[in-house]
Coordinates of C-alpha atoms in Angstrom, one line a residue:
X1 CA -15.3 -15.7 -174.2
X2 CA -11.3 -14.9 -172.7
X3 CA -9.5 -12.1 -174.8
X4 CA -7.1 -11.5 -173.0
X5 CA -4.4 -13.1 -169.8
X6 CA -1.5 -11.2 -167.9
X7 CA 0.0 -13.1 -165.4
X8 CA 2.9 -11.6 -162.8
X9 CA 5.4 -14.0 -160.6
X10 CA 2.9 -17.3 -160.7
X11 CA 6.0 -20.0 -159.9
X12 CA 7.7 -20.0 -163.2
X13 CA 6.1 -17.5 -164.9
X14 CA 7.6 -14.3 -164.2
X15 CA 5.6 -12.0 -166.8
X16 CA 3.2 -13.5 -169.5
X17 CA 0.2 -11.4 -171.0
X18 CA -1.3 -13.8 -173.5
X19 CA -4.2 -12.5 -175.8
X20 CA -7.4 -15.7 -177.0
X21 CA -9.3 -15.9 -180.1
X22 CA -13.1 -17.3 -180.5
X23 CA -13.5 -21.0 -181.9
X24 CA -10.3 -23.9 -180.7
X25 CA -7.0 -23.7 -179.2
X26 CA -5.4 -25.3 -177.6
X27 CA -2.4 -25.5 -175.9
X28 CA 0.8 -28.3 -176.2
X29 CA 4.4 -28.5 -174.9
X30 CA 6.5 -31.4 -172.9
X31 CA 5.6 -32.9 -169.8
X32 CA 6.2 -30.3 -166.5
X33 CA 7.4 -27.8 -169.2
X34 CA 3.8 -25.6 -166.5
X35 CA 0.5 -26.1 -168.6
X36 CA -1.0 -26.7 -164.7
X37 CA 0.9 -23.8 -164.1
X38 CA -1.4 -21.2 -166.4
X39 CA -4.2 -23.2 -165.5
X40 CA -4.1 -22.0 -162.0
X41 CA -3.4 -18.4 -163.0
X42 CA -7.0 -18.2 -164.9
X43 CA -8.7 -20.2 -162.1
X44 CA -7.1 -17.5 -159.4
X45 CA -9.2 -15.3 -160.9
X46 CA -12.1 -17.0 -161.2
X47 CA -12.3 -17.4 -157.6
X48 CA -9.6 -20.3 -156.5
X49 CA -8.5 -20.8 -153.7
X50 CA -5.4 -18.2 -153.0
X51 CA -1.8 -20.0 -152.7
X52 CA 0.7 -18.3 -151.5
X53 CA 2.8 -21.6 -153.5
X54 CA 2.1 -20.3 -155.7
X55 CA 3.7 -16.6 -155.1
X56 CA 7.4 -16.4 -157.4
X57 CA 9.4 -17.7 -155.7
X58 CA 11.7 -14.0 -154.1
X59 CA 8.5 -12.3 -154.6
X60 CA 6.3 -10.0 -152.4
X61 CA 3.2 -10.5 -154.5
X62 CA 2.5 -12.3 -157.3
X63 CA -1.2 -11.1 -159.9
X64 CA -2.9 -11.8 -162.8
X65 CA -5.7 -10.1 -164.6
X66 CA -8.2 -11.7 -166.2
X67 CA -10.3 -10.0 -170.0
X68 CA -13.3 -11.1 -171.6
X69 CA -15.9 -10.6 -173.7
X70 CA -19.1 -10.6 -172.4
X71 CA -22.0 -9.6 -175.1
X72 CA -22.6 -13.2 -175.2
X73 CA -24.1 -13.8 -171.5
X74 CA -23.8 -9.7 -170.1
X75 CA -27.5 -9.8 -168.5
X76 CA -26.6 -12.0 -166.0
X77 CA -23.8 -11.0 -165.6
X78 CA -25.0 -7.3 -164.9
X79 CA -26.2 -8.1 -162.8
X80 CA -24.7 -11.3 -160.3
X81 CA -22.1 -7.9 -160.4
X82 CA -24.9 -4.8 -160.2
X83 CA -25.4 -6.7 -156.9
X84 CA -21.9 -5.6 -155.4
X85 CA -22.4 -2.0 -156.3
X86 CA -20.1 -2.9 -160.0
X87 CA -21.0 -1.3 -163.2
X88 CA -20.0 -1.8 -166.9
X89 CA -19.9 -0.2 -169.6
X90 CA -22.1 -1.1 -172.6
X91 CA -19.8 -2.6 -174.9
X92 CA -16.9 -2.7 -171.9
X93 CA -15.1 -6.2 -171.4
X94 CA -14.9 -7.3 -168.2
X95 CA -11.8 -7.1 -166.3
X96 CA -11.1 -9.5 -163.2
X97 CA -7.7 -9.5 -161.4
X98 CA -6.7 -10.7 -158.1
X99 CA -3.0 -9.9 -156.6
X100 CA -1.6 -12.9 -154.1
X101 CA 1.0 -11.8 -151.6
X102 CA 3.4 -14.5 -150.3
X103 CA 2.0 -14.1 -146.6
X104 CA -0.8 -15.6 -148.1
X105 CA -3.4 -12.2 -148.3
X106 CA -4.6 -12.0 -151.5
X107 CA -7.7 -9.0 -153.1
X108 CA -9.9 -9.7 -156.0
X109 CA -10.9 -6.7 -158.2
X110 CA -14.0 -6.6 -161.1
X111 CA -13.0 -3.9 -163.1
X112 CA -11.1 -1.8 -161.2
X113 CA -13.3 -2.5 -157.6
X114 CA -12.8 -4.7 -155.1
X115 CA -15.0 -7.8 -154.2
X116 CA -14.6 -11.2 -152.0
X117 CA -14.1 -14.2 -153.4
X118 CA -16.9 -15.6 -153.6
X119 CA -18.4 -13.2 -155.8
X120 CA -15.7 -14.1 -158.5
X121 CA -16.5 -17.8 -158.2
X122 CA -20.0 -16.5 -159.0
X123 CA -18.6 -14.3 -161.6
X124 CA -16.4 -17.3 -162.7
X125 CA -19.4 -20.0 -163.3
X126 CA -20.4 -17.9 -166.1
X127 CA -18.1 -17.6 -167.7
X128 CA -16.0 -20.9 -167.9
X129 CA -15.4 -24.4 -167.4
X130 CA -13.0 -26.0 -166.9
X131 CA -13.3 -30.0 -166.7
X132 CA -10.0 -32.3 -165.8
X133 CA -9.7 -34.7 -163.1
X134 CA -11.1 -32.6 -159.8
X135 CA -13.1 -30.5 -162.3
X136 CA -17.3 -30.1 -160.1
X137 CA -18.8 -27.1 -161.8
X138 CA -20.6 -27.1 -164.6
X139 CA -21.6 -30.5 -165.9
X140 CA -20.8 -32.4 -163.0
X141 CA -23.7 -30.2 -160.6
X142 CA -26.8 -32.0 -161.0
X143 CA -28.2 -28.8 -159.5
X144 CA -28.1 -27.3 -164.1
X145 CA -29.3 -30.8 -165.1
X146 CA -32.6 -29.9 -165.3
X147 CA -32.5 -26.5 -166.7
X148 CA -29.6 -28.2 -169.5
X149 CA -32.5 -30.8 -170.5
X150 CA -35.7 -28.1 -170.6
X151 CA -33.0 -26.4 -173.2
X152 CA -32.0 -29.5 -175.1
X153 CA -35.7 -30.9 -175.0
X154 CA -37.4 -27.0 -175.8
X155 CA -39.7 -28.2 -172.7
X156 CA -42.5 -26.3 -172.3
X157 CA -41.6 -24.4 -168.8
X158 CA -42.6 -21.1 -168.8
X159 CA -47.0 -22.8 -168.8
X160 CA -45.4 -24.6 -164.8
X161 CA -44.4 -21.2 -164.1
X162 CA -47.8 -19.1 -165.2
X163 CA -49.7 -22.4 -163.7
X164 CA -47.2 -22.6 -160.4
X165 CA -47.6 -19.1 -160.4
X166 CA -51.0 -19.2 -160.0
X167 CA -51.4 -22.4 -157.7
X168 CA -48.7 -20.2 -155.8
X169 CA -51.8 -17.1 -155.9
X170 CA -54.4 -18.7 -154.6
X171 CA -53.0 -21.0 -151.8
X172 CA -51.8 -17.4 -150.5
X173 CA -55.2 -15.7 -150.4
X174 CA -56.8 -18.2 -149.2
X175 CA -54.9 -19.0 -146.3
X176 CA -55.2 -15.5 -146.1
X177 CA -58.5 -16.0 -145.8
X178 CA -58.6 -18.6 -143.0
X179 CA -56.0 -16.5 -141.1
X180 CA -58.7 -13.8 -140.6
X181 CA -61.8 -16.2 -140.7
X182 CA -59.9 -16.9 -137.2
X183 CA -58.7 -14.2 -136.2
X184 CA -62.9 -12.7 -136.9
X185 CA -64.1 -15.9 -135.6
X186 CA -61.5 -15.1 -132.1
X187 CA -63.5 -11.5 -132.0
X188 CA -66.9 -12.6 -132.9
X189 CA -67.9 -11.8 -128.6
X190 CA -66.2 -8.8 -128.3
X191 CA -67.6 -7.2 -132.4
X192 CA -71.3 -7.8 -130.8
X193 CA -70.8 -6.7 -127.7
X194 CA -69.1 -3.4 -129.0
X195 CA -71.1 -2.9 -132.0
X196 CA -74.4 -2.9 -129.3
X197 CA -72.9 -1.0 -127.0
X198 CA -72.5 1.1 -130.1
X199 CA -75.4 1.7 -131.7
X200 CA -77.3 1.2 -127.5
X201 CA -75.2 4.8 -127.3
X202 CA -75.9 6.1 -131.2
X203 CA -72.9 8.1 -131.4
X204 CA -72.6 11.4 -134.1
X205 CA -69.6 13.0 -135.3
X206 CA -68.8 15.9 -134.4
X207 CA -71.5 15.7 -131.5
X208 CA -68.5 15.7 -128.3
X209 CA -67.9 19.6 -129.8
X210 CA -72.0 20.6 -129.6
X211 CA -72.7 18.5 -126.0
X212 CA -69.1 21.1 -125.0
X213 CA -70.5 24.4 -126.0
X214 CA -73.9 23.2 -125.1
X215 CA -72.4 22.0 -121.5
X216 CA -69.6 26.1 -121.6
X217 CA -72.5 27.3 -122.1
X218 CA -75.1 26.4 -119.4
X219 CA -72.5 26.9 -117.1
X220 CA -72.0 30.2 -118.1
X221 CA -75.4 31.1 -117.1
X222 CA -74.9 29.9 -113.7
X223 CA -72.5 32.1 -113.3
X224 CA -74.6 35.0 -114.7
X225 CA -78.7 34.3 -113.6
X226 CA -78.0 36.8 -110.3
X227 CA -76.5 39.6 -112.3
X228 CA -79.0 39.0 -115.7
X229 CA -82.0 39.8 -112.6
X230 CA -81.1 42.2 -110.7
X231 CA -80.5 43.4 -114.3
X232 CA -83.5 42.7 -115.9
X233 CA -85.0 43.7 -112.1
X234 CA -83.8 47.5 -113.1
X235 CA -85.3 48.1 -116.2
X236 CA -88.5 46.1 -116.3
X237 CA -91.7 47.2 -113.8
X238 CA -93.7 49.9 -113.3
X239 CA -90.7 51.4 -111.0
X240 CA -88.0 50.2 -113.2
X241 CA -86.0 52.2 -115.1
X242 CA -87.0 52.8 -118.7
X243 CA -90.6 53.0 -116.8
X244 CA -89.4 56.3 -115.6
X245 CA -87.7 57.3 -118.6
X246 CA -91.0 56.9 -120.5
X247 CA -93.1 59.6 -117.5
X248 CA -90.1 61.9 -117.6
X249 CA -90.2 61.5 -121.6
X250 CA -94.2 62.1 -120.9
X251 CA -93.6 65.1 -119.2
X252 CA -90.8 67.4 -120.3
X253 CA -94.3 66.5 -123.5
X254 CA -96.3 68.7 -122.1
X255 CA -93.5 71.7 -121.7
X256 CA -91.8 71.0 -124.3
X257 CA -93.1 74.4 -126.2
X258 CA -92.1 77.0 -123.8
X259 CA -88.4 76.6 -125.1
X260 CA -86.1 74.8 -127.3
X261 CA -83.2 73.3 -125.0
X262 CA -86.2 71.8 -124.1
X263 CA -86.8 70.3 -127.1
X264 CA -83.4 68.9 -127.4
X265 CA -84.0 67.4 -123.8
X266 CA -87.0 65.9 -124.2
X267 CA -86.2 64.6 -128.2
X268 CA -82.2 63.1 -126.4
X269 CA -85.1 61.6 -123.9
X270 CA -86.5 59.4 -125.6
X271 CA -83.4 58.4 -127.9
X272 CA -82.8 57.2 -124.1
X273 CA -86.8 55.3 -124.7
X274 CA -85.1 53.3 -127.9
X275 CA -82.0 52.1 -126.9
X276 CA -82.8 51.1 -123.1
X277 CA -85.9 49.3 -125.0
X278 CA -83.2 47.8 -127.3
X279 CA -81.5 46.8 -123.8
X280 CA -83.8 45.3 -122.0
X281 CA -84.7 42.8 -125.3
X282 CA -80.8 42.1 -125.9
X283 CA -80.7 41.4 -121.7
X284 CA -84.4 38.9 -123.1
X285 CA -82.5 37.4 -125.3
X286 CA -79.2 36.6 -123.0
X287 CA -81.0 35.5 -120.8
X288 CA -82.8 33.2 -122.7
X289 CA -79.7 31.0 -124.3
X290 CA -78.1 31.5 -120.8
X291 CA -80.7 29.6 -119.0
X292 CA -79.4 27.2 -116.2
X293 CA -81.7 24.2 -116.0
X294 CA -79.6 21.7 -113.7
X295 CA -81.3 18.3 -115.2
X296 CA -80.5 19.1 -118.5
X297 CA -76.9 20.1 -117.7
X298 CA -76.5 17.2 -115.7
X299 CA -78.0 15.7 -119.1
X300 CA -75.4 16.6 -121.0
X301 CA -73.0 16.6 -119.3
X302 CA -73.4 12.4 -118.4
X303 CA -73.6 12.4 -122.5
X304 CA -70.5 14.2 -122.9
X305 CA -68.9 11.9 -120.3
X306 CA -70.1 8.5 -121.4
X307 CA -69.1 10.0 -125.5
X308 CA -65.4 10.6 -124.2
X309 CA -65.1 7.8 -122.6
X310 CA -66.4 5.3 -125.3
X311 CA -64.3 7.1 -127.0
X312 CA -60.6 5.7 -124.9
X313 CA -61.9 2.8 -124.5
X314 CA -61.8 2.0 -128.2
X315 CA -58.7 4.3 -128.7
X316 CA -61.0 6.9 -131.0
X317 CA -61.2 10.4 -131.1
X318 CA -64.8 10.4 -130.3
X319 CA -66.0 12.3 -133.7
X320 CA -64.9 8.1 -134.7
X321 CA -67.2 6.5 -133.4
X322 CA -69.6 6.9 -136.2
X323 CA -67.6 5.4 -138.8
X324 CA -66.5 2.6 -135.8
X325 CA -69.6 1.5 -135.5
X326 CA -69.9 0.6 -139.2
X327 CA -66.4 -0.9 -139.1
X328 CA -67.8 -3.2 -137.4
X329 CA -70.7 -4.0 -138.4
X330 CA -68.8 -5.1 -141.5
X331 CA -66.3 -6.6 -139.9
X332 CA -68.8 -9.5 -138.7
X333 CA -71.1 -9.3 -142.4
X334 CA -67.0 -10.9 -143.1
X335 CA -67.4 -13.0 -140.0
X336 CA -71.0 -14.5 -140.3
X337 CA -69.8 -14.7 -144.4
X338 CA -66.6 -16.3 -144.7
X339 CA -68.0 -19.5 -144.0
X340 CA -69.1 -19.3 -147.8
X341 CA -65.4 -17.0 -148.8
X342 CA -63.9 -20.0 -147.8
X343 CA -65.4 -22.0 -150.2
X344 CA -65.0 -20.2 -152.9
X345 CA -61.1 -19.9 -152.0
X346 CA -60.9 -23.8 -151.2
X347 CA -62.1 -24.5 -154.1
X348 CA -59.8 -21.2 -156.9
X349 CA -57.1 -23.0 -155.2
X350 CA -58.2 -26.6 -155.9
X351 CA -59.1 -25.7 -159.7
X352 CA -55.1 -23.6 -159.6
X353 CA -53.8 -26.8 -158.5
X354 CA -54.8 -28.6 -160.7
X355 CA -53.9 -26.7 -163.7
X356 CA -50.8 -27.0 -162.3
X357 CA -50.7 -30.6 -161.9
X358 CA -51.7 -30.7 -165.1
X359 CA -49.2 -28.5 -166.8
X360 CA -46.2 -30.0 -164.3
X361 CA -47.3 -33.5 -165.7
X362 CA -46.6 -32.4 -169.7
X363 CA -43.9 -30.5 -169.4
X364 CA -42.7 -34.6 -166.5
X365 CA -43.4 -35.9 -170.3
X366 CA -42.0 -33.8 -172.5
X367 CA -38.5 -34.6 -169.7
X368 CA -39.0 -37.8 -170.7
X369 CA -38.9 -37.5 -173.5
X370 CA -35.9 -35.5 -173.8
X371 CA -34.4 -37.7 -171.9
X372 CA -34.3 -40.4 -173.9
X373 CA -33.6 -38.5 -177.2
X374 CA -30.6 -37.0 -175.6
X375 CA -29.5 -40.4 -173.7
X376 CA -29.4 -41.7 -177.5
X377 CA -27.3 -38.5 -179.0
X378 CA -25.1 -38.9 -175.8
X379 CA -24.7 -42.8 -177.0
X380 CA -23.8 -42.0 -180.1
X381 CA -20.5 -40.1 -179.1
X382 CA -19.7 -42.6 -176.3
X383 CA -18.3 -45.1 -178.7
X384 CA -16.1 -43.4 -180.8
X385 CA -14.7 -41.7 -178.0
X386 CA -13.6 -45.1 -176.4
X387 CA -16.0 -44.9 -174.1
X388 CA -17.9 -47.2 -175.8
X389 CA -18.8 -49.6 -172.5
X390 CA -19.7 -47.2 -171.2
X391 CA -24.0 -45.8 -170.5
X392 CA -25.3 -43.0 -169.6
X393 CA -29.0 -42.3 -169.1
X394 CA -31.0 -39.4 -167.9
X395 CA -32.2 -39.4 -164.6
X396 CA -36.1 -37.9 -164.4
X397 CA -38.1 -39.0 -161.1
X398 CA -41.2 -37.2 -158.8
X399 CA -40.6 -34.7 -155.9
X400 CA -42.6 -35.0 -153.8
X401 CA -45.2 -32.0 -153.7
X402 CA -43.3 -29.9 -151.0
X403 CA -40.4 -29.6 -153.8
X404 CA -42.8 -28.9 -156.5
X405 CA -42.0 -25.3 -158.1
X406 CA -42.3 -23.3 -160.9
X407 CA -40.0 -25.3 -162.4
X408 CA -42.1 -28.6 -161.9
X409 CA -42.7 -31.2 -160.0
X410 CA -39.3 -32.9 -161.1
X411 CA -35.9 -33.7 -160.1
X412 CA -32.8 -34.3 -163.2
X413 CA -30.4 -35.7 -163.2
X414 CA -27.3 -37.1 -165.6
X415 CA -26.1 -40.7 -164.3
X416 CA -23.2 -43.3 -166.3
X417 CA -21.9 -46.4 -165.1
X418 CA -19.0 -46.5 -167.4
X419 CA -18.8 -51.0 -168.0
X420 CA -20.5 -53.5 -168.3
X421 CA -22.9 -54.2 -165.5
X422 CA -22.7 -51.4 -163.1
X423 CA -25.0 -49.9 -162.0
X424 CA -25.0 -46.0 -163.0
X425 CA -23.5 -43.6 -160.7
X426 CA -24.0 -39.1 -161.3
X427 CA -21.3 -38.0 -163.0
X428 CA -18.6 -37.2 -160.1
X429 CA -18.5 -40.8 -159.3
X430 CA -15.7 -41.2 -162.2
X431 CA -12.2 -41.5 -161.6
X432 CA -10.1 -40.9 -164.4
X433 CA -9.5 -37.0 -166.3
X434 CA -9.2 -37.9 -169.1
X435 CA -12.7 -40.4 -168.7
X436 CA -14.2 -38.1 -167.8
X437 CA -13.5 -35.2 -170.2
X438 CA -14.6 -37.3 -172.7
X439 CA -18.1 -37.4 -171.4
X440 CA -18.2 -33.8 -170.7
X441 CA -17.3 -33.3 -174.4
X442 CA -20.5 -36.3 -175.4
X443 CA -22.3 -34.6 -173.1
X444 CA -21.2 -31.4 -174.7
X445 CA -21.7 -31.8 -177.9
X446 CA -25.1 -34.2 -177.8
X447 CA -26.5 -30.6 -176.1
X448 CA -25.1 -28.7 -178.7
X449 CA -24.3 -26.4 -175.5
X450 CA -27.3 -25.8 -174.2
X451 CA -26.4 -23.1 -171.6
X452 CA -23.2 -23.3 -170.5
X453 CA -19.8 -21.1 -170.3
X454 CA -19.1 -18.9 -173.1
X455 CA -15.7 -20.2 -172.0
X456 CA -14.8 -23.9 -172.0
X457 CA -11.1 -25.3 -170.8
X458 CA -10.2 -29.4 -171.1
X459 CA -7.4 -30.6 -169.6
X460 CA -6.0 -33.3 -171.1
X461 CA -9.2 -34.8 -172.1
X462 CA -6.5 -37.1 -175.1
X463 CA -5.1 -39.2 -171.9
X464 CA -4.6 -42.5 -172.4
X465 CA -6.2 -42.6 -176.4
X466 CA -4.6 -42.4 -179.3
X467 CA -4.9 -42.8 -183.4
X468 CA -8.6 -42.7 -184.3
X469 CA -9.8 -42.3 -180.7
X470 CA -7.5 -38.5 -180.3
X471 CA -9.0 -37.6 -184.3
X472 CA -12.7 -38.3 -182.6
X473 CA -11.7 -36.2 -179.8
X474 CA -10.6 -33.2 -182.5
X475 CA -13.4 -33.3 -184.5
X476 CA -16.5 -33.0 -182.0
X477 CA -14.1 -30.5 -180.5
X478 CA -13.8 -28.7 -183.5
X479 CA -17.7 -28.7 -183.5
X480 CA -19.0 -28.1 -180.8
X481 CA -15.8 -24.7 -180.4
X482 CA -18.3 -23.6 -184.0
X483 CA -20.6 -21.3 -180.8
X484 CA -18.6 -21.8 -178.1
X485 CA -14.7 -21.2 -177.2
X486 CA -12.7 -23.9 -176.7
X487 CA -8.8 -23.9 -174.7
X488 CA -7.9 -27.7 -174.9
X489 CA -4.4 -28.4 -173.1
X490 CA -3.8 -31.6 -175.4
X491 CA -0.6 -34.2 -175.9
X492 CA -2.4 -35.5 -179.3
X493 CA -1.4 -34.0 -182.8
X494 CA -4.2 -35.5 -184.0
X495 CA -6.0 -32.5 -181.0
X496 CA -4.0 -29.7 -181.6
X497 CA -4.2 -30.0 -184.9
X498 CA -7.7 -29.2 -184.6
X499 CA -7.1 -25.4 -182.9
X500 CA -7.3 -22.8 -185.0
X501 CA -5.3 -20.8 -182.2
X502 CA -2.0 -22.7 -180.9
X503 CA 0.1 -21.7 -177.8
X504 CA 3.2 -23.8 -177.4
X505 CA 4.4 -23.8 -173.3
X506 CA 7.8 -24.1 -172.8
X507 CA 10.1 -24.3 -170.2
X508 CA 13.8 -22.7 -169.7
X509 CA 16.8 -22.3 -167.9
X510 CA 19.2 -19.6 -167.5
X511 CA 22.0 -20.4 -164.8
X512 CA 19.3 -21.5 -161.4
X513 CA 16.8 -19.0 -162.9
X514 CA 14.3 -21.3 -164.3
X515 CA 11.2 -19.6 -166.0
X516 CA 7.9 -20.6 -168.6
X517 CA 6.8 -19.1 -171.1
X518 CA 3.9 -19.4 -173.8
X519 CA 3.8 -17.9 -177.2
X520 CA 1.7 -18.6 -180.0
X521 CA 2.6 -20.9 -183.3
X522 CA 2.6 -19.3 -187.1
X523 CA 1.6 -22.1 -189.6
X524 CA 5.6 -22.8 -189.5
X525 CA 5.5 -23.4 -185.3
X526 CA 2.3 -25.4 -185.7
X527 CA 3.9 -27.4 -188.1
X528 CA 7.4 -28.1 -186.2
X529 CA 4.4 -28.3 -182.3
X530 CA 3.1 -31.3 -184.4
X531 CA 6.0 -32.8 -185.2
X532 CA 7.4 -32.9 -182.6
X533 CA 4.3 -34.7 -180.3
X534 CA 4.7 -37.3 -183.6
X535 CA 8.0 -37.6 -182.8
X536 CA 9.5 -36.4 -179.8
X537 CA 12.5 -35.1 -179.2
X538 CA 14.5 -35.8 -183.1
X539 CA 12.0 -34.7 -185.4
X540 CA 12.2 -36.9 -188.6
X541 CA 11.0 -36.1 -191.9
X542 CA 8.4 -38.2 -191.8
X543 CA 6.9 -36.4 -189.0
X544 CA 6.7 -33.2 -190.8
X545 CA 5.3 -34.6 -193.7
X546 CA 2.3 -36.5 -191.1
X547 CA 2.1 -33.2 -189.6
X548 CA 1.5 -31.7 -192.9
X549 CA -0.9 -34.4 -193.5
X550 CA -2.7 -33.8 -190.1
X551 CA -2.9 -29.8 -190.8
X552 CA -4.5 -30.6 -194.3
X553 CA -7.3 -32.5 -193.1
X554 CA -8.6 -29.4 -191.1

């Protein structure tokens, strides 16, 4: 809801600060007083084109600031401005400001942070609808007609959305499976060959390290064989070192009792024999461990090199070859079972499509029924608004399958025929601005303001009508204003009398300076203004009495 508007240096408005109430607000004044300036100023904050001609003569810059209470549409506003990195404190109003330089440059701000004019238009569409001769937003935009009809008819869009989501997921699963099978079929020969090769080779985890260690040991044994043989020959045999030690120990054993030093020498020699025997055992085991078998070495090296070559071929580590074999076997198994799996997925996709089709068909029937009720409701509003020759129709027609969505299978558009026998056409084809506004009002009343902005502005909705029609317009505006803030630029006293807030737009001149001003009217001021609207420049007692009667009726 628009709560305040501050204007500086816009055409004839030098400085103006206005506050707005909820409900129905009316703006009146003599022709040429500047009502359009007020709407142009508000339009700037809603993203309208920045025209440097709006800057007051002699001034370098103009500015307009609008304040909105967004409690009724906070979530949508926060989501929209959040995309621009703008934060809004809960409960705080939304402040939109636009500056315009005389050279044509402009800047826009939301809550003090700069934004583009496009962002202003997106935000403005949620906040305000302006209906006049050249309006192409709000109810005139066919893009929103389906949502409005669904809200009016309380159509079960949620069920269709859920069914569409299930169908979409089933199709995606089927498409992914088809892609996998196609790719896998292309790889079948390669997989079969690779699996045969790996199965024949039969790699084992940790095999590379085992083979490398065995190869290194054999290579080391080849280098040490001669030395080991020489050392073994020195120790072994009847003439070897150990035999000589034992022979010396036997001879010393015969003479050891003759002297204590000889006994000690014998003990040392016995120990030497024991140590030498242990050394002989170690040499034997080392010789066995480092045994060099050229055939065995060649076999180990061949296996090791083939293992590493396979790993390079498949771009994995040697220890991963066994897992790769299992993975390839599983993939080949999926190929074999792929056709059967596709059949199941195709059945699931068909079932999901059928479920969506049933839900969407039910929604189409709901929309058709709702369209008939809406057509009747709008028709009931047309005659009192002097549109009795006009006809309204809600078009519900099927979309092609490629256009189906979570919103169903229908296109919805509001159409009118303004004269008997004339074909139905979109609302935007209406030539008369006043007629268009009355049509919008009839539709708004019939829809009970489903899904619209929280502030609606009607520019001269009563153009070309008076009397009972003007009264009917005023009554419907007042009814609509019970749930929505309405601002109406009017020349009709019947409409003005319905306003809860009355703003008078007046132009004055001092010397060569002309200014437009806007001021709220109290009860006495309202009576005088409505009397002026009834009688013209010379306000008569009868005009005041009639103004009193109009005010009393509401």
